Coordinates of C-alpha atoms and ligand atoms in Angstrom, one line a residue:
M1 CA 109.7 116.3 131.1
T2 CA 106.2 115.1 132.0
D3 CA 106.2 112.5 134.7
L4 CA 104.7 109.2 133.7
F5 CA 103.1 109.1 137.1
S6 CA 101.5 112.6 137.1
P7 CA 97.7 112.9 136.8
L8 CA 96.2 113.6 133.4
S9 CA 93.0 115.7 133.1
L10 CA 90.8 114.3 130.3
R11 CA 87.7 116.4 130.5
G12 CA 86.1 118.5 133.3
S13 CA 86.8 116.6 136.5
I14 CA 87.6 113.4 134.8
T15 CA 91.3 112.9 135.6
A16 CA 93.4 109.7 135.3
K17 CA 95.9 109.2 138.1
N18 CA 98.8 108.6 135.7
R19 CA 99.7 108.5 132.0
I20 CA 99.6 104.8 131.6
W21 CA 96.6 103.3 129.8
L22 CA 95.5 99.8 129.0
A23 CA 95.2 99.6 125.2
P24 CA 92.0 98.1 123.8
L25 CA 92.5 94.3 123.7
T26 CA 90.0 91.9 122.0
N27 CA 89.9 88.9 124.3
M28 CA 86.8 87.0 123.3
Q29 CA 85.9 86.4 126.9
S30 CA 82.3 87.9 126.9
H31 CA 79.2 85.8 126.7
E32 CA 77.7 84.8 123.4
D33 CA 75.1 87.5 123.4
G34 CA 77.8 90.2 124.0
S35 CA 77.2 90.7 127.7
C36 CA 80.2 91.1 129.9
S37 CA 81.4 88.0 131.7
E38 CA 83.0 87.8 135.1
A39 CA 86.2 86.5 133.3
E40 CA 86.4 89.7 131.2
A41 CA 85.7 91.9 134.2
R42 CA 88.4 90.1 136.2
F43 CA 91.0 90.5 133.4
L44 CA 90.3 94.3 133.3
R45 CA 89.9 94.8 137.0
M46 CA 93.3 93.1 137.6
R47 CA 94.9 95.8 135.3
A48 CA 93.1 98.6 137.2
E49 CA 94.4 97.2 140.5
G50 CA 97.8 96.9 138.9
G51 CA 97.9 100.7 138.6
F52 CA 96.8 101.5 135.0
G53 CA 95.3 105.0 135.1
L54 CA 92.8 104.3 132.3
I55 CA 91.4 100.9 131.3
T56 CA 90.1 100.6 127.8
T57 CA 87.8 97.6 127.0
C58 CA 88.1 95.5 123.9
A59 CA 86.5 96.6 120.7
T60 CA 82.8 96.6 121.7
F61 CA 80.2 96.2 119.0
V62 CA 77.6 98.9 118.7
A63 CA 75.3 96.9 116.4
Q64 CA 74.8 93.2 115.6
D65 CA 75.8 93.9 112.0
G66 CA 79.2 95.2 113.2
K67 CA 80.1 92.2 115.4
A68 CA 83.4 90.7 114.3
W69 CA 84.4 88.1 116.9
P70 CA 82.7 85.4 119.0
G71 CA 82.8 86.4 122.7
E72 CA 83.1 90.1 121.7
L73 CA 81.7 92.6 124.3
G74 CA 78.6 94.4 123.2
A75 CA 77.0 97.7 123.9
H76 CA 74.3 97.3 121.2
S77 CA 71.3 96.8 123.4
D78 CA 69.9 97.8 126.8
A79 CA 70.3 94.2 127.9
M80 CA 74.1 94.8 128.0
I81 CA 73.7 97.5 130.6
P82 CA 73.9 95.3 133.8
G83 CA 77.2 93.7 132.7
L84 CA 78.6 97.0 131.6
K85 CA 77.6 98.5 135.0
N86 CA 79.4 95.7 136.8
L87 CA 82.5 96.3 134.8
A88 CA 82.5 100.0 135.2
T89 CA 82.0 99.7 138.9
Q90 CA 84.9 97.2 139.3
I91 CA 87.3 99.5 137.3
R92 CA 86.2 102.6 139.2
E93 CA 86.5 100.9 142.6
A94 CA 90.1 99.9 141.7
G95 CA 90.9 103.6 141.1
S96 CA 91.0 103.8 137.3
I97 CA 89.0 105.5 134.6
G98 CA 86.9 103.1 132.6
S99 CA 86.7 103.6 128.8
V100 CA 84.7 101.6 126.3
Q101 CA 86.0 101.2 122.8
L102 CA 83.0 101.5 120.5
F103 CA 83.4 99.5 117.4
H104 CA 81.7 98.6 114.1
G105 CA 83.6 96.0 112.0
G106 CA 82.1 97.2 108.6
L107 CA 83.4 94.7 106.0
R108 CA 85.4 93.0 108.7
A109 CA 82.3 92.1 110.7
D110 CA 81.9 88.3 110.6
A111 CA 78.7 87.0 109.0
Q112 CA 79.2 83.7 110.7
V113 CA 79.2 85.4 114.1
S114 CA 76.7 88.2 113.5
G115 CA 74.3 86.2 111.1
I116 CA 74.2 89.3 108.8
Q117 CA 76.1 90.0 105.6
P118 CA 78.6 92.8 106.3
W119 CA 78.6 96.1 104.6
S120 CA 81.0 99.0 104.2
A121 CA 81.5 102.2 102.2
S122 CA 81.8 100.2 99.0
D123 CA 81.4 96.5 98.2
Y124 CA 84.4 94.3 98.9
T125 CA 85.4 90.7 98.4
E126 CA 88.4 89.2 100.1
N127 CA 87.6 85.6 99.7
E128 CA 84.5 83.2 99.7
T129 CA 83.6 84.0 103.3
L130 CA 84.3 87.7 103.3
V131 CA 82.0 89.4 100.9
A132 CA 80.6 92.8 101.9
R133 CA 78.0 94.9 100.1
E134 CA 78.0 98.6 99.7
G135 CA 76.1 100.2 102.6
S136 CA 72.9 102.1 101.9
L137 CA 72.2 105.6 103.2
A138 CA 69.9 103.9 105.7
D139 CA 72.8 101.7 106.9
I140 CA 74.9 104.8 107.4
D141 CA 72.2 106.7 109.3
Q142 CA 71.6 103.7 111.5
A143 CA 75.3 103.3 112.3
I144 CA 75.5 106.9 113.5
I145 CA 72.5 106.2 115.7
D146 CA 74.0 102.9 116.9
F147 CA 77.2 104.6 118.0
A148 CA 75.3 107.3 119.8
Q149 CA 73.0 104.9 121.6
A150 CA 75.9 102.6 122.6
A151 CA 77.7 105.7 124.1
A152 CA 74.6 106.6 126.1
R153 CA 74.4 103.1 127.5
C154 CA 78.1 103.3 128.5
A155 CA 77.5 106.6 130.3
H156 CA 74.4 105.2 132.0
A157 CA 76.5 102.2 133.1
G158 CA 79.0 104.5 134.8
F159 CA 81.9 104.7 132.4
E160 CA 83.8 108.0 132.3
A161 CA 85.2 107.7 128.8
I162 CA 84.4 106.4 125.3
E163 CA 86.9 105.6 122.6
L164 CA 85.7 105.5 119.0
H165 CA 87.6 102.8 117.0
G166 CA 88.6 104.8 113.9
A167 CA 91.7 102.7 113.3
H168 CA 92.9 99.3 111.8
G169 CA 90.6 99.2 108.8
Y170 CA 87.2 98.8 110.5
L171 CA 84.1 100.7 109.5
L172 CA 85.1 104.2 110.4
S173 CA 88.6 103.7 109.0
Q174 CA 87.1 102.0 105.9
F175 CA 85.2 105.2 105.1
L176 CA 88.3 107.3 105.6
S177 CA 90.3 105.0 103.3
Q178 CA 91.1 105.9 99.7
T179 CA 91.2 102.1 99.0
Y180 CA 88.1 100.7 100.7
N181 CA 85.9 103.8 100.1
R182 CA 85.1 104.1 96.4
R183 CA 81.8 105.9 96.8
E184 CA 80.8 109.0 95.1
G185 CA 78.6 111.7 96.6
A186 CA 78.4 112.8 100.2
W187 CA 80.2 109.9 101.8
G188 CA 83.1 109.2 99.4
G189 CA 85.6 111.0 97.2
A190 CA 87.2 114.1 98.7
L191 CA 88.6 113.7 102.2
A192 CA 85.8 115.9 103.6
H193 CA 83.4 113.3 102.3
R194 CA 85.3 110.2 103.4
A195 CA 85.6 111.8 106.9
R196 CA 81.9 112.5 107.1
L197 CA 81.0 109.3 108.9
I198 CA 83.6 109.5 111.6
R199 CA 82.8 113.2 112.1
E200 CA 79.0 112.6 112.3
V201 CA 79.5 109.7 114.7
T202 CA 81.7 111.9 116.8
R203 CA 79.2 114.7 117.0
A204 CA 76.4 112.3 117.7
V205 CA 78.3 110.6 120.5
R206 CA 79.4 114.0 121.9
K207 CA 75.6 114.8 122.1
S208 CA 74.5 111.5 123.6
A209 CA 77.3 111.3 126.2
P210 CA 78.1 115.0 126.8
N211 CA 80.0 114.6 130.0
L212 CA 82.3 111.7 129.1
A213 CA 85.8 112.1 128.0
L214 CA 85.8 111.3 124.2
I215 CA 88.8 109.6 122.6
V216 CA 89.2 108.6 119.0
R217 CA 91.7 106.0 117.9
L218 CA 93.3 106.5 114.5
S219 CA 95.8 104.7 112.3
P220 CA 98.0 107.5 111.1
E221 CA 99.1 105.6 108.0
D222 CA 98.7 102.2 106.3
F223 CA 99.6 99.2 108.5
G224 CA 98.1 95.8 108.3
Q225 CA 94.4 96.0 107.5
A226 CA 94.4 99.8 107.6
K227 CA 94.8 100.6 103.9
G228 CA 94.5 103.8 101.9
I229 CA 95.3 106.0 104.9
D230 CA 97.5 109.0 104.4
L231 CA 99.5 110.7 107.1
D232 CA 98.6 114.3 106.2
E233 CA 95.0 113.3 105.7
T234 CA 94.9 111.7 109.2
A235 CA 96.3 114.9 110.7
Q236 CA 93.5 116.9 109.1
V237 CA 90.9 114.4 110.3
A238 CA 92.3 114.6 113.8
K239 CA 92.0 118.4 113.7
W240 CA 88.4 118.2 112.5
L241 CA 87.6 115.7 115.2
V242 CA 88.9 118.0 117.9
E243 CA 86.6 120.7 116.5
D244 CA 83.8 118.1 116.7
G245 CA 84.3 117.6 120.4
V246 CA 87.0 114.9 120.8
D247 CA 89.2 115.3 123.9
V248 CA 92.0 112.8 123.1
I249 CA 93.5 111.6 119.9
H250 CA 94.8 108.0 120.3
L251 CA 97.5 107.1 117.7
S252 CA 97.8 103.4 117.0
L253 CA 101.4 103.1 115.9
W254 CA 102.2 99.4 116.3
R255 CA 105.9 100.3 116.5
A256 CA 106.1 103.5 118.5
A257 CA 109.9 103.7 118.2
H258 CA 109.6 104.1 114.4
N259 CA 109.3 107.3 112.3
T260 CA 106.5 107.7 109.8
T261 CA 106.7 105.9 106.4
K262 CA 105.7 109.1 104.5
Y263 CA 108.4 111.3 106.1
P264 CA 111.2 109.0 107.3
D265 CA 112.8 111.8 109.3
V266 CA 109.6 112.6 111.2
H267 CA 108.2 110.8 114.2
P268 CA 104.4 110.4 114.3
T269 CA 104.0 111.6 117.9
A270 CA 106.0 114.8 117.1
F271 CA 104.1 115.2 113.8
F272 CA 100.7 115.1 115.5
R273 CA 101.8 117.3 118.3
K274 CA 102.9 119.9 115.8
H275 CA 99.6 119.7 113.9
L276 CA 97.3 119.6 116.9
G277 CA 98.9 122.2 119.0
D278 CA 99.4 122.0 122.8
T279 CA 95.9 121.7 124.1
T280 CA 94.7 118.4 122.5
K281 CA 95.7 115.4 124.4
I282 CA 97.6 112.6 122.5
V283 CA 98.0 109.0 123.6
V284 CA 100.2 106.6 121.6
A285 CA 100.4 102.8 121.5
G286 CA 102.8 100.4 119.9
A287 CA 105.4 98.0 121.3
I288 CA 106.0 99.9 124.5
W289 CA 107.6 97.5 127.1
T290 CA 109.9 99.6 129.2
R291 CA 109.7 102.8 131.3
E292 CA 112.3 104.3 128.9
E293 CA 110.2 103.5 125.8
A294 CA 107.1 105.1 127.5
E295 CA 109.1 108.2 128.6
A296 CA 110.5 108.6 125.0
Q297 CA 106.9 109.0 123.8
L298 CA 106.2 111.7 126.4
A299 CA 109.4 113.5 125.4
L300 CA 108.1 113.4 121.7
G301 CA 104.9 115.1 122.8
A302 CA 102.5 112.4 123.9
D303 CA 100.4 113.0 127.1
A304 CA 100.0 109.3 127.8
V305 CA 101.0 105.8 126.5
A306 CA 98.7 102.8 126.0
L307 CA 100.1 99.3 126.5
G308 CA 98.8 96.2 124.9
R309 CA 101.0 93.1 125.0
S310 CA 103.2 94.3 127.8
A311 CA 100.1 94.7 129.9
I312 CA 98.8 91.3 129.0
G313 CA 102.0 89.8 130.4
N314 CA 102.3 92.2 133.3
H315 CA 98.9 93.1 134.8
D316 CA 100.7 95.4 137.3
W317 CA 103.1 97.1 134.8
P318 CA 102.7 100.5 136.4
K319 CA 103.3 99.2 139.9
R320 CA 106.3 97.3 138.7
V321 CA 107.8 100.3 137.0
A322 CA 107.2 102.5 139.9
G323 CA 108.9 100.0 142.2
N324 CA 111.8 99.4 139.8
E325 CA 110.8 95.7 139.5
P326 CA 111.5 93.7 136.4
I327 CA 109.0 93.5 133.5
A328 CA 108.2 90.0 132.2
R329 CA 108.8 89.7 128.4
A330 CA 107.2 87.5 125.7
P331 CA 107.1 84.7 124.9
F332 CA 105.0 83.8 127.8
T333 CA 103.9 80.4 128.9
S334 CA 100.2 79.6 129.2
E335 CA 100.6 79.2 132.9
H336 CA 102.1 82.7 133.2
L337 CA 99.2 84.2 131.2
E338 CA 96.6 82.3 133.2
G339 CA 98.2 83.7 136.3
E340 CA 97.8 87.2 134.8
G341 CA 94.1 86.7 134.6
L342 CA 93.5 85.3 131.1
T343 CA 91.2 82.4 130.4
K344 CA 92.4 79.5 128.3
G345 CA 90.3 80.8 125.4
F346 CA 92.1 84.1 125.4
V347 CA 95.4 82.4 125.6
G348 CA 94.4 80.3 122.6
Y349 CA 93.5 83.5 120.6
L350 CA 96.9 85.0 121.4
G351 CA 98.5 82.1 119.5
K352 CA 97.9 84.1 116.3
W353 CA 100.2 86.8 117.6
K354 CA 103.7 85.7 116.6
G355 CA 106.2 85.1 119.3
F356 CA 103.8 85.9 122.2
V357 CA 102.8 82.5 123.6
A358 CA 105.7 80.1 124.2
Ligands
FMN401 C1 95.4 90.4 121.5 C2 95.2 91.7 120.9 C3 94.0 92.3 120.8 C4 93.8 93.6 120.3 N1 92.5 94.1 120.2 C5 92.4 95.4 119.8 C6 91.1 96.0 119.8 O1 90.1 95.4 120.2 N2 91.0 97.3 119.4 C7 92.1 98.0 119.0 O2 91.9 99.2 118.7 N3 93.3 97.4 119.0 C8 93.5 96.2 119.4 N4 94.7 95.6 119.5 C9 95.9 96.5 119.2 C10 96.4 97.0 120.6 O3 95.5 97.9 121.2 C11 97.8 97.8 120.4 O4 97.6 99.0 119.7 C12 98.8 97.0 119.6 O5 98.8 95.6 120.2 C13 100.2 97.6 119.7 O6 100.5 97.8 121.1 P1 101.4 96.7 121.9 O7 102.6 96.4 121.1 O8 101.6 97.4 123.2 O9 100.6 95.4 122.0 C14 94.9 94.3 119.9 C15 96.2 93.8 120.1 C16 96.4 92.5 120.6 C17 97.7 92.0 120.8

C-alpha cells in the first residue's frame, strides 16, 4: 500500500513531501480589505512546520461580489500580492507546498460584508438577508476573468498550487446544481451546460497559471449547502475537468468512512478511482483523525488525505503520527486552540462547529 509519508508528484517538478494536506479552513483572520494578516500566516506556517506536505489556504475571494465572510483572505486585487507573497514564502521555507483555494460565494456571498447584492445561476431567496439575483452574461464572463486573474496573482506571489472551490454550494457548485441552477440556454439545463462555468474557469486558470498544480474541490453528492449534486454527474464533471487541465480532484466527503448515498455499497474514493483511472490524483477529506483512517483512504485509491478539524487541534499531526505520539481529540479548550496558533476570533468562529470547542 502507498506510504502516507512517501512523496507525491503533483505536476512537473512540484512534489509534496508526503500525502498529508491541510484542508482549506475559513478562519476569518485576514485584514478587513482581504490582505493576509500575520496571524493567518502564523496559523498556516505552524502547520507547514508541523509536517503537512501541502497547505491549503482558506476559501479566498476572487472578486468583491464573491466575498462571504469578514476577515476572509482575498486574491481579488494586486494590492493583495505583498501579503500573499509573505504567506507563500513562509509556507515554502517551512518545506511545504502552498495552495490557495480560489472562491466565489455566489448566492452565499454576504452583502453585508461585500456591500454588493449577491448573484448566482438563478435568483434565490433564503430569508430577508439572503436574496440573490440571477447573474447576467456579463457577471459570468467577469467571474471567469476574476478567477484567472486571481490565479495569476497567486502564481506571481510564489504559490505552487491553486485549488478551485467547486464544492459546498458556492458559485461553481451552484452552477453545477440541478437545484440552484434553473437557467435555460448555454449555462443551465443539461449537465454539459451546468458544468460550463467550472470548465471555463478551469481552462482560464490553466492558461493564466500554466505551471501551477491545479486542484479542483468537488462535493460528490448532496451534503449541507451542496444541493442538487448527483454522484454520477460529479464523476463526469471530474473527467471533463481532467481533460481541461486539472491535476488533482479533491473530494470533500465530510465523513470519509461512509459509503455513497446513491450506491450504499460503494465507497466514494473507490468510485472516483474507478471512473478517473490510475493517472489522475485524488485527495479526500472528511473526519480523518487517525493514521488508520488516513491509510484506509489510501487503500481505497486516494493519493492523499486532507485534514481539517484534526489539524486545527494538532498543528503537527504528521510529526505526531510519524513519531507514534498521541493525537489530541475534540472538544478542545480555548487555551489548547490558542496554543495551536488560533486567534480568539477564530476560536469564536469554531463555536458554530458542534462539539469542537469545549
Ligand atoms: C472551521 C472550518 C472552516 C472550513 N472552511 C472551509 C473552506 O474555506 N473551504 C472549504 O472547501 N472547506 C472548508 N471547510 C471544510 C473542511 O475543509 C473539511 O472538508 C471538513 O471540515 C471535513 O474535514 P474534517 O472532518 O477533517 O474537518 C471548513 C471546515 C471547518 C471545520
